[in-house]
Amino acid sequence: MKSKRKSREPSMPAGSGEYRQGIRQADEVITKNGIEILADNWQQLALDWFAPREPDRSALARYITANRDQIGVAWAREILRLQVFFGVPDYKRIVEHYDRAFRSYPRCALIEMWVAGYITRTSGDFWRARQMYWNAATELPSFAKPHYELGFMNYLLGDFPGAVERFNQAVTLVAANDAELGSRIFYNRGLVRMALEEDKQAAIADVEEALRRKPDYAQAKETLRALKGKHKWVPW
Amino acid sequence: MVNDSPRIEIRTRSYPTHASAERSALMEFEFAVNAPGGKDAPSMAEIAWSTGDIRKALADVPPIVPPQVRREFQRLLQPWHPGRYVESYRRSGGILNLFTPPWGEKQDESWNNLLAEWKARTFADDRSRRVALAELEQQWNNTPHPFFAGLTPAQVMIGGGPQEAKLADEFLAHMEQTLAKQTFEGEGDGLVKTLLLLRGWQVEPQPNGQTPMQIILAERSGLLVRRAHSLSETH
């Protein structure tokens, strides 16, 4: 998911009135931040708000350059609103806003990559999310996240060999300083290796690597204790 | 005194999605056609394989069974298409596939990749082109499919047996107990958590040392062998 969860807000029921209310709230947040989206700053604002860090920033910059004649101030407003919804985060509102606001613009693999997880978690439209991750894996070949997400989906489908294959690809691509994603890739690869081959040593090595990258990873600590213990390890 | 008359059992269960609830009914029908008819008595499927007569297979189905269930039994007992088992998209896939969101040929990356390779190849003539396609279809039928949780389409077609029926019952009870008190962000969140529970459960060894996945695969493979044996005796 794009942002860590902050305080929970009550979910907004479906309906265009509620959607408009959400948009008004998002616009208030944007205004409170002193933002005015203009013809000479929309690109910068989109980059600063939605993709402040690499490699996302370069990917979004490439998209803007390639589609400059089809996007502009209105598109930037939508992407800032989307980022506000990510910040809450309200799963349903993210998906609804994406579906309503971005369908008239050229598809953006970076935005798809961040929205797909919310689609999975809200409607459970697994195959749609999977296609979005496929697009991201193809169009953003240096990104580890789409491979990680596809690996996770393969695991959910019961395709353990396919999951390990994707996690292996993610391992080769993940940045050393991306502790959050890196730790999750290693942790999940360890679990699937255990499920697939009962390879306890490989699983321990992966979970230890996850903890090296993120020492406060509570779930990994617990799993490591279980893997090293005498009792049969149960992965759930 | 033992009352042998048919009984109606009513069970309520919660499922994370409407599709999985519907599929659970189909899974139960598949278990039913493979269930032994009694001590040493053949299952409905075995009668259909050995006689080729679906009416005979359904002869002992009690009259109380609703027509739509009877039609489902008839569909499940139909002879299999000799080519690709496309019908497997419309089978439940058993407990390992109960919660997988519905999919078909459009999403089938395995088949679409095989087909794309076949289309890209050049053949001496139309006959060899057709033969190559038929080989691919058989390859697809008998290769573990990533979207069938590692079952082959043939193993999906055959349906689950009594051991899987018992395991499915155990898992569904365990699922209800584990997930009943949890809250979910949406239907998808509930689905993901259910699938995580299932994938963990399927590799957890049972008292006999085998995992549910191993038991299910072995039972379905055994049913396929019995089917092949019955069919070879019939024809």
Short mmCIF file of C-alpha atoms in Angstrom, two decimals:
data_model
loop_
_atom_site.label_atom_id
_atom_site.label_comp_id
_atom_site.label_asym_id
_atom_site.label_seq_id
_atom_site.Cartn_x
_atom_site.Cartn_y
_atom_site.Cartn_z
CA MET A 1 0.00 0.00 0.00
CA LYS A 2 1.19 3.50 -0.74
CA SER A 3 0.92 4.94 2.75
CA LYS A 4 1.06 3.52 6.19
CA ARG A 5 -2.25 3.53 7.91
CA LYS A 6 -3.03 6.55 10.04
CA SER A 7 -6.16 7.03 12.07
CA ARG A 8 -9.18 5.15 10.79
CA GLU A 9 -12.09 7.09 9.38
CA PRO A 10 -15.54 5.58 9.06
CA SER A 11 -16.02 4.15 5.58
CA MET A 12 -18.08 6.26 3.24
CA PRO A 13 -21.12 4.54 1.79
CA ALA A 14 -21.33 4.31 -1.97
CA GLY A 15 -23.14 7.09 -3.81
CA SER A 16 -22.24 10.12 -5.85
CA GLY A 17 -23.27 12.54 -3.06
CA GLU A 18 -20.84 10.88 -0.69
CA TYR A 19 -18.20 10.87 -3.38
CA ARG A 20 -18.59 14.60 -3.97
CA GLN A 21 -18.34 15.17 -0.24
CA GLY A 22 -15.08 13.23 -0.24
CA ILE A 23 -13.78 15.36 -3.08
CA ARG A 24 -14.69 18.55 -1.19
CA GLN A 25 -12.83 17.27 1.85
CA ALA A 26 -9.80 16.42 -0.27
CA ASP A 27 -9.88 19.89 -1.86
CA GLU A 28 -9.99 21.46 1.60
CA VAL A 29 -6.86 19.53 2.56
CA ILE A 30 -5.13 20.70 -0.61
CA THR A 31 -6.16 24.33 0.03
CA LYS A 32 -5.06 24.16 3.68
CA ASN A 33 -1.63 23.19 2.41
CA GLY A 34 -1.55 26.47 0.45
CA ILE A 35 -1.66 24.68 -2.88
CA GLU A 36 -2.95 26.39 -5.99
CA ILE A 37 -2.72 24.22 -9.08
CA LEU A 38 -1.79 26.37 -12.04
CA ALA A 39 -0.60 25.94 -15.60
CA ASP A 40 3.00 26.61 -14.59
CA ASN A 41 3.21 24.36 -11.52
CA TRP A 42 0.94 21.34 -12.06
CA GLN A 43 3.76 19.00 -13.11
CA GLN A 44 5.89 19.92 -10.14
CA LEU A 45 2.99 19.55 -7.72
CA ALA A 46 2.05 16.14 -9.11
CA LEU A 47 5.64 14.96 -8.73
CA ASP A 48 6.10 16.44 -5.25
CA TRP A 49 2.83 15.12 -3.88
CA PHE A 50 2.40 11.77 -5.53
CA ALA A 51 5.98 10.71 -6.23
CA PRO A 52 8.35 12.56 -3.92
CA ARG A 53 10.98 9.79 -4.01
CA GLU A 54 12.79 7.73 -6.60
CA PRO A 55 12.16 5.55 -8.52
CA ASP A 56 8.51 6.66 -8.54
CA ARG A 57 9.46 10.25 -9.34
CA SER A 58 11.28 9.37 -12.56
CA ALA A 59 8.49 7.02 -13.62
CA LEU A 60 5.83 9.70 -13.13
CA ALA A 61 8.01 12.31 -14.85
CA ARG A 62 8.30 9.99 -17.88
CA TYR A 63 4.53 9.55 -17.92
CA ILE A 64 3.96 13.31 -17.77
CA THR A 65 6.41 13.92 -20.60
CA ALA A 66 4.87 11.21 -22.77
CA ASN A 67 1.30 12.39 -22.20
CA ARG A 68 1.74 16.15 -21.81
CA ASP A 69 -0.79 16.86 -24.56
CA GLN A 70 -3.51 14.82 -22.84
CA ILE A 71 -3.02 15.76 -19.19
CA GLY A 72 -2.67 19.06 -17.37
CA VAL A 73 -4.04 21.06 -14.45
CA ALA A 74 -7.22 18.99 -14.15
CA TRP A 75 -5.24 15.74 -14.12
CA ALA A 76 -2.88 17.13 -11.48
CA ARG A 77 -5.87 18.06 -9.30
CA GLU A 78 -7.13 14.48 -9.52
CA ILE A 79 -3.76 13.03 -8.59
CA LEU A 80 -3.45 15.36 -5.58
CA ARG A 81 -6.93 14.29 -4.44
CA LEU A 82 -5.91 10.66 -4.87
CA GLN A 83 -2.87 11.28 -2.71
CA VAL A 84 -5.07 12.82 0.00
CA PHE A 85 -7.21 9.66 -0.05
CA PHE A 86 -4.07 7.53 0.19
CA GLY A 87 -3.08 9.50 3.26
CA VAL A 88 -6.25 8.66 5.20
CA PRO A 89 -6.37 5.89 3.82
CA ASP A 90 -9.94 5.16 2.79
CA TYR A 91 -9.86 2.06 0.60
CA LYS A 92 -13.25 2.52 -1.03
CA ARG A 93 -12.70 6.20 -1.75
CA ILE A 94 -9.32 5.51 -3.36
CA VAL A 95 -10.80 2.96 -5.74
CA GLU A 96 -13.90 5.03 -6.49
CA HIS A 97 -11.86 8.14 -7.21
CA TYR A 98 -9.44 6.19 -9.41
CA ASP A 99 -12.32 4.67 -11.39
CA ARG A 100 -14.17 7.96 -11.82
CA ALA A 101 -11.37 10.43 -12.32
CA PHE A 102 -8.67 8.59 -14.24
CA ARG A 103 -10.62 6.63 -16.84
CA SER A 104 -10.46 9.53 -19.28
CA TYR A 105 -6.65 9.79 -19.08
CA PRO A 106 -3.98 7.53 -20.57
CA ARG A 107 -3.26 4.57 -18.31
CA CYS A 108 -0.39 5.17 -15.89
CA ALA A 109 1.43 2.04 -14.69
CA LEU A 110 2.73 3.81 -11.58
CA ILE A 111 -0.74 4.88 -10.42
CA GLU A 112 -2.11 1.43 -11.27
CA MET A 113 0.62 -0.18 -9.19
CA TRP A 114 -0.41 1.80 -6.11
CA VAL A 115 -4.17 1.51 -6.62
CA ALA A 116 -4.25 -2.23 -7.43
CA GLY A 117 -3.77 -3.31 -3.81
CA TYR A 118 -6.79 -1.28 -2.74
CA ILE A 119 -8.87 -2.89 -5.50
CA THR A 120 -7.91 -6.32 -4.19
CA ARG A 121 -8.76 -5.40 -0.62
CA THR A 122 -12.11 -3.71 -1.35
CA SER A 123 -13.99 -5.48 -4.13
CA GLY A 124 -11.71 -8.51 -4.29
CA ASP A 125 -11.46 -7.93 -8.06
CA PHE A 126 -8.38 -10.06 -8.10
CA TRP A 127 -7.99 -10.44 -11.83
CA ARG A 128 -8.25 -6.74 -12.48
CA ALA A 129 -5.59 -6.03 -9.86
CA ARG A 130 -3.42 -8.79 -11.26
CA GLN A 131 -3.59 -7.24 -14.74
CA MET A 132 -2.58 -3.87 -13.27
CA TYR A 133 0.46 -5.44 -11.61
CA TRP A 134 1.31 -7.19 -14.87
CA ASN A 135 1.20 -3.84 -16.65
CA ALA A 136 3.45 -2.34 -13.99
CA ALA A 137 5.92 -5.25 -14.17
CA THR A 138 6.15 -4.78 -17.93
CA GLU A 139 6.22 -1.01 -18.08
CA LEU A 140 8.32 -0.37 -14.96
CA PRO A 141 10.95 -3.11 -15.37
CA SER A 142 13.24 -1.81 -12.65
CA PHE A 143 10.51 -1.85 -9.97
CA ALA A 144 10.47 -4.66 -7.42
CA LYS A 145 6.95 -3.99 -6.12
CA PRO A 146 4.90 -5.39 -9.02
CA HIS A 147 6.88 -8.64 -8.88
CA TYR A 148 6.39 -8.82 -5.13
CA GLU A 149 2.65 -8.24 -5.49
CA LEU A 150 2.34 -10.81 -8.29
CA GLY A 151 4.26 -13.27 -6.11
CA PHE A 152 1.87 -12.64 -3.25
CA MET A 153 -1.10 -13.16 -5.60
CA ASN A 154 0.44 -16.40 -6.89
CA TYR A 155 0.71 -17.57 -3.30
CA LEU A 156 -2.96 -16.73 -2.68
CA LEU A 157 -3.89 -18.69 -5.81
CA GLY A 158 -1.96 -21.67 -4.46
CA ASP A 159 0.76 -21.37 -7.11
CA PHE A 160 3.75 -21.73 -4.78
CA PRO A 161 6.44 -22.25 -7.48
CA GLY A 162 5.15 -19.18 -9.33
CA ALA A 163 5.24 -17.19 -6.10
CA VAL A 164 8.88 -18.08 -5.39
CA GLU A 165 9.81 -17.18 -8.97
CA ARG A 166 8.26 -13.72 -8.62
CA PHE A 167 9.78 -13.13 -5.18
CA ASN A 168 13.18 -14.09 -6.63
CA GLN A 169 12.74 -11.41 -9.30
CA ALA A 170 11.70 -8.90 -6.65
CA VAL A 171 14.80 -9.75 -4.57
CA THR A 172 17.05 -8.83 -7.50
CA LEU A 173 15.29 -5.49 -8.02
CA VAL A 174 14.54 -4.16 -4.55
CA ALA A 175 16.66 -1.23 -3.43
CA ALA A 176 18.91 -1.85 -0.43
CA ASN A 177 17.41 1.17 1.35
CA ASP A 178 13.78 0.14 0.81
CA ALA A 179 13.50 -1.57 4.19
CA GLU A 180 9.72 -1.91 4.13
CA LEU A 181 9.41 -3.65 0.77
CA GLY A 182 12.70 -5.55 1.07
CA SER A 183 11.77 -7.06 4.41
CA ARG A 184 8.35 -8.14 3.14
CA ILE A 185 9.83 -9.76 0.03
CA PHE A 186 12.31 -11.83 2.04
CA TYR A 187 9.81 -12.70 4.74
CA ASN A 188 7.20 -13.93 2.27
CA ARG A 189 9.73 -15.79 0.15
CA GLY A 190 10.85 -17.61 3.29
CA LEU A 191 7.29 -18.64 4.12
CA VAL A 192 6.60 -19.90 0.61
CA ARG A 193 9.89 -21.81 0.46
CA MET A 194 8.87 -23.52 3.67
CA ALA A 195 5.42 -24.32 2.29
CA LEU A 196 6.76 -25.51 -1.06
CA GLU A 197 9.87 -27.46 -0.19
CA GLU A 198 9.85 -27.61 3.62
CA ASP A 199 13.24 -25.93 3.24
CA LYS A 200 13.65 -24.73 6.80
CA GLN A 201 17.21 -23.46 6.37
CA ALA A 202 16.26 -21.35 3.35
CA ALA A 203 13.21 -20.06 5.22
CA ILE A 204 15.32 -19.11 8.26
CA ALA A 205 17.87 -17.34 6.05
CA ASP A 206 15.12 -15.31 4.37
CA VAL A 207 13.37 -14.36 7.61
CA GLU A 208 16.74 -13.36 9.12
CA GLU A 209 17.38 -11.17 6.08
CA ALA A 210 13.93 -9.62 6.53
CA LEU A 211 14.86 -8.79 10.13
CA ARG A 212 18.26 -7.42 9.10
CA ARG A 213 16.46 -4.99 6.81
CA LYS A 214 13.72 -4.16 9.31
CA PRO A 215 14.77 -5.06 12.87
CA ASP A 216 11.37 -4.19 14.41
CA TYR A 217 9.44 -6.57 12.13
CA ALA A 218 7.39 -8.27 14.87
CA GLN A 219 5.84 -10.96 12.68
CA ALA A 220 9.27 -11.97 11.37
CA LYS A 221 10.65 -12.19 14.92
CA GLU A 222 7.82 -14.49 15.93
CA THR A 223 8.21 -16.64 12.83
CA LEU A 224 11.96 -16.93 13.31
CA ARG A 225 11.47 -18.15 16.87
CA ALA A 226 8.96 -20.72 15.62
CA LEU A 227 11.23 -21.85 12.77
CA LYS A 228 14.16 -22.33 15.13
CA GLY A 229 12.06 -23.99 17.81
CA LYS A 230 11.54 -27.67 18.38
CA HIS A 231 7.86 -27.62 17.60
CA LYS A 232 6.49 -28.11 14.13
CA TRP A 233 6.14 -24.70 12.58
CA VAL A 234 2.63 -23.74 11.56
CA PRO A 235 2.52 -20.87 9.06
CA TRP A 236 -0.82 -19.41 10.24
CA MET B 1 -34.08 -49.24 15.49
CA VAL B 2 -32.22 -47.65 12.58
CA ASN B 3 -34.02 -45.36 10.25
CA ASP B 4 -32.51 -45.72 6.75
CA SER B 5 -34.77 -43.21 5.04
CA PRO B 6 -33.12 -40.18 3.43
CA ARG B 7 -32.38 -37.34 5.80
CA ILE B 8 -32.25 -33.64 5.10
CA GLU B 9 -29.32 -31.93 6.73
CA ILE B 10 -29.34 -28.17 7.01
CA ARG B 11 -26.05 -26.45 7.68
CA THR B 12 -25.32 -22.75 7.72
CA ARG B 13 -21.90 -21.50 6.78
CA SER B 14 -20.35 -18.12 6.15
CA TYR B 15 -18.20 -17.49 3.09
CA PRO B 16 -16.10 -14.46 2.27
CA THR B 17 -17.66 -13.99 -1.17
CA HIS B 18 -20.90 -14.84 -2.94
CA ALA B 19 -18.92 -16.72 -5.62
CA SER B 20 -17.26 -18.98 -3.04
CA ALA B 21 -20.61 -19.74 -1.40
CA GLU B 22 -22.00 -20.80 -4.79
CA ARG B 23 -18.91 -22.82 -5.56
CA SER B 24 -19.17 -24.61 -2.25
CA ALA B 25 -22.49 -26.09 -3.39
CA LEU B 26 -20.86 -27.32 -6.59
CA MET B 27 -18.00 -28.79 -4.56
CA GLU B 28 -20.51 -30.74 -2.47
CA PHE B 29 -22.19 -32.08 -5.64
CA GLU B 30 -18.80 -33.22 -6.91
CA PHE B 31 -18.15 -34.98 -3.60
CA ALA B 32 -21.59 -36.59 -3.86
CA VAL B 33 -21.01 -38.11 -7.32
CA ASN B 34 -17.72 -39.63 -6.12
CA ALA B 35 -19.07 -40.87 -2.77
CA PRO B 36 -19.44 -44.66 -2.53
CA GLY B 37 -23.07 -45.72 -2.85
CA GLY B 38 -22.78 -47.86 0.27
CA LYS B 39 -20.57 -50.67 1.55
CA ASP B 40 -18.66 -51.89 -1.53
CA ALA B 41 -21.24 -50.18 -3.77
CA PRO B 42 -19.94 -48.03 -6.61
CA SER B 43 -20.31 -44.27 -6.67
CA MET B 44 -22.59 -42.52 -9.14
CA ALA B 45 -19.51 -41.57 -11.16
CA GLU B 46 -18.29 -45.17 -11.26
CA ILE B 47 -21.68 -46.40 -12.48
CA ALA B 48 -21.68 -43.73 -15.19
CA TRP B 49 -18.12 -44.62 -16.29
CA SER B 50 -18.69 -48.35 -16.36
CA THR B 51 -22.14 -48.36 -18.00
CA GLY B 52 -22.11 -45.09 -19.92
CA ASP B 53 -25.66 -44.68 -18.63
CA ILE B 54 -26.24 -41.53 -16.58
CA ARG B 55 -29.85 -42.51 -15.78
CA LYS B 56 -28.59 -45.69 -14.20
CA ALA B 57 -26.05 -43.71 -12.18
CA LEU B 58 -28.83 -41.49 -10.86
CA ALA B 59 -31.28 -44.32 -10.20
CA ASP B 60 -30.69 -44.32 -6.46
CA VAL B 61 -30.89 -40.57 -6.01
CA PRO B 62 -33.90 -40.07 -3.70
CA PRO B 63 -36.94 -38.32 -5.20
CA ILE B 64 -36.62 -35.53 -2.63
CA VAL B 65 -33.49 -34.25 -4.39
CA PRO B 66 -34.55 -31.08 -6.28
CA PRO B 67 -34.50 -31.09 -10.10
CA GLN B 68 -31.75 -28.45 -10.29
CA VAL B 69 -29.46 -30.63 -8.16
CA ARG B 70 -30.28 -33.62 -10.33
CA ARG B 71 -29.38 -31.54 -13.41
CA GLU B 72 -26.05 -30.63 -11.83
CA PHE B 73 -25.34 -34.32 -11.20
CA GLN B 74 -26.20 -35.03 -14.84
CA ARG B 75 -23.80 -32.30 -15.98
CA LEU B 76 -21.01 -33.64 -13.78
CA LEU B 77 -21.55 -37.18 -15.06
CA GLN B 78 -21.42 -36.27 -18.76
CA PRO B 79 -18.60 -37.92 -20.77
CA TRP B 80 -15.58 -35.64 -20.98
CA HIS B 81 -14.74 -33.83 -24.17
CA PRO B 82 -11.82 -35.64 -25.79
CA GLY B 83 -9.87 -32.41 -26.41
CA ARG B 84 -9.04 -29.72 -23.89
CA TYR B 85 -11.01 -29.96 -20.67
CA VAL B 86 -12.58 -26.50 -21.02
CA GLU B 87 -15.33 -27.72 -18.72
CA SER B 88 -12.80 -27.62 -15.87
CA TYR B 89 -13.32 -23.83 -15.77
CA ARG B 90 -16.87 -24.65 -14.65
CA ARG B 91 -15.92 -27.13 -11.94
CA SER B 92 -15.26 -26.16 -8.34
CA GLY B 93 -11.65 -27.34 -8.06
CA GLY B 94 -12.49 -28.51 -4.53
CA ILE B 95 -11.46 -26.95 -1.28
CA LEU B 96 -8.08 -25.75 -2.63
CA ASN B 97 -9.89 -23.60 -5.21
CA LEU B 98 -13.05 -22.73 -3.33
CA PHE B 99 -12.17 -19.07 -2.76
CA THR B 100 -10.27 -18.29 -5.96
CA PRO B 101 -12.22 -15.52 -7.70
CA PRO B 102 -13.97 -16.83 -10.83
CA TRP B 103 -11.77 -17.04 -13.91
CA GLY B 104 -11.81 -18.61 -17.35
CA GLU B 105 -10.00 -18.76 -20.65
CA LYS B 106 -9.51 -15.00 -20.75
CA GLN B 107 -7.38 -15.06 -17.59
CA ASP B 108 -5.75 -18.42 -18.33
CA GLU B 109 -2.12 -17.36 -18.84
CA SER B 110 -0.98 -21.00 -19.14
CA TRP B 111 -3.29 -21.86 -22.03
CA ASN B 112 -2.84 -18.50 -23.73
CA ASN B 113 0.96 -18.90 -23.64
CA LEU B 114 0.73 -22.42 -25.09
CA LEU B 115 -1.61 -21.18 -27.78
CA ALA B 116 0.61 -18.22 -28.64
CA GLU B 117 3.61 -20.56 -29.07
CA TRP B 118 1.56 -22.86 -31.28
CA LYS B 119 0.38 -19.94 -33.42
CA ALA B 120 3.95 -18.70 -33.82
CA ARG B 121 5.20 -22.09 -35.07
CA THR B 122 5.26 -23.08 -38.73
CA PHE B 123 3.94 -26.48 -39.80
CA ALA B 124 4.43 -28.58 -42.91
CA ASP B 125 0.68 -28.97 -43.41
CA ASP B 126 -2.70 -28.56 -41.75
CA ARG B 127 -2.68 -32.07 -40.36
CA SER B 128 0.54 -31.61 -38.42
CA ARG B 129 -0.77 -28.25 -37.23
CA ARG B 130 -3.90 -29.95 -35.85
CA VAL B 131 -1.88 -32.77 -34.30
CA ALA B 132 0.36 -30.25 -32.53
CA LEU B 133 -2.70 -28.45 -31.15
CA ALA B 134 -4.19 -31.73 -29.90
CA GLU B 135 -0.89 -32.48 -28.14
CA LEU B 136 -0.94 -29.06 -26.50
CA GLU B 137 -4.49 -29.65 -25.29
CA GLN B 138 -3.46 -32.92 -23.66
CA GLN B 139 -0.41 -31.19 -22.17
CA TRP B 140 -2.69 -28.54 -20.66
CA ASN B 141 -5.12 -31.20 -19.38
CA ASN B 142 -2.41 -33.05 -17.49
CA THR B 143 -0.09 -30.30 -16.24
CA PRO B 144 -0.53 -28.74 -12.78
CA HIS B 145 -2.20 -25.41 -13.39
CA PRO B 146 -1.10 -22.36 -11.39
CA PHE B 147 -4.65 -21.04 -11.14
CA PHE B 148 -6.01 -24.41 -9.98
CA ALA B 149 -3.73 -24.35 -6.93
CA GLY B 150 -1.44 -26.90 -8.55
CA LEU B 151 -4.16 -29.38 -9.60
CA THR B 152 -4.21 -30.43 -13.24
CA PRO B 153 -7.38 -29.66 -15.21
CA ALA B 154 -7.99 -33.45 -15.26
CA GLN B 155 -7.77 -33.52 -11.46
CA VAL B 156 -10.26 -30.66 -11.36
CA MET B 157 -12.62 -32.48 -13.75
CA ILE B 158 -12.71 -35.63 -11.65
CA GLY B 159 -13.87 -33.84 -8.48
CA GLY B 160 -13.02 -34.58 -4.88
CA GLY B 161 -13.50 -37.81 -2.99
CA PRO B 162 -14.50 -38.73 0.57
CA GLN B 163 -11.14 -37.78 2.10
CA GLU B 164 -11.28 -34.32 0.57
CA ALA B 165 -14.91 -33.97 1.67
CA LYS B 166 -13.83 -34.59 5.26
CA LEU B 167 -10.86 -32.22 4.99
CA ALA B 168 -13.05 -29.51 3.42
CA ASP B 169 -15.49 -29.79 6.27
CA GLU B 170 -12.69 -29.46 8.80
CA PHE B 171 -11.20 -26.44 7.05
CA LEU B 172 -14.52 -24.63 6.71
CA ALA B 173 -15.26 -25.13 10.40
CA HIS B 174 -11.75 -23.91 11.25
CA MET B 175 -12.20 -20.90 8.95
CA GLU B 176 -15.46 -19.87 10.60
CA GLN B 177 -13.94 -20.17 14.04
CA THR B 178 -10.83 -18.20 13.10
CA LEU B 179 -12.32 -15.42 11.00
CA ALA B 180 -15.73 -14.97 12.62
CA LYS B 181 -14.62 -12.24 15.03
CA GLN B 182 -12.37 -10.36 12.61
CA THR B 183 -13.36 -7.21 10.80
CA PHE B 184 -12.42 -6.58 7.19
CA GLU B 185 -11.81 -3.48 5.07
CA GLY B 186 -14.05 -4.97 2.39
CA GLU B 187 -15.03 -8.21 0.70
CA GLY B 188 -11.57 -8.42 -0.84
CA ASP B 189 -9.86 -8.10 2.52
CA GLY B 190 -11.92 -11.00 3.88
CA LEU B 191 -11.06 -13.01 0.79
CA VAL B 192 -7.31 -12.39 1.17
CA LYS B 193 -7.38 -13.40 4.84
CA THR B 194 -9.36 -16.55 4.02
CA LEU B 195 -6.89 -17.48 1.29
CA LEU B 196 -3.93 -16.93 3.62
CA LEU B 197 -5.56 -19.25 6.13
CA LEU B 198 -6.25 -21.87 3.44
CA ARG B 199 -2.72 -21.81 2.02
CA GLY B 200 -1.27 -22.27 5.49
CA TRP B 201 -3.69 -25.07 6.32
CA GLN B 202 -3.07 -27.03 3.11
CA VAL B 203 0.61 -27.59 3.95
CA GLU B 204 0.08 -28.45 7.62
CA PRO B 205 0.68 -32.20 8.13
CA GLN B 206 -2.26 -34.24 9.40
CA PRO B 207 -1.84 -36.98 12.03
CA ASN B 208 -0.81 -39.44 9.27
CA GLY B 209 2.09 -37.14 8.32
CA GLN B 210 0.57 -36.11 4.99
CA THR B 211 -0.55 -32.58 4.25
CA PRO B 212 -4.12 -31.90 3.07
CA MET B 213 -2.67 -30.93 -0.32
CA GLN B 214 -0.89 -34.31 -0.63
CA ILE B 215 -4.01 -36.20 0.47
CA ILE B 216 -6.20 -34.33 -2.00
CA LEU B 217 -3.80 -34.78 -4.93
CA ALA B 218 -3.39 -38.50 -4.20
CA GLU B 219 -7.13 -39.06 -3.91
CA ARG B 220 -7.95 -37.22 -7.12
CA SER B 221 -5.16 -39.07 -8.95
CA GLY B 222 -6.59 -42.35 -7.64
CA LEU B 223 -10.06 -41.40 -8.91
CA LEU B 224 -8.58 -40.64 -12.34
CA VAL B 225 -6.94 -44.07 -12.42
CA ARG B 226 -10.23 -45.72 -11.49
CA ARG B 227 -12.03 -43.76 -14.18
CA ALA B 228 -9.47 -44.78 -16.80
CA HIS B 229 -9.77 -48.41 -15.69
CA SER B 230 -13.59 -48.32 -15.83
CA LEU B 231 -13.61 -46.68 -19.24
CA SER B 232 -11.10 -49.17 -20.66
CA GLU B 233 -13.28 -52.06 -19.46
CA THR B 234 -16.39 -50.50 -20.99
CA HIS B 235 -14.99 -49.72 -24.42
#
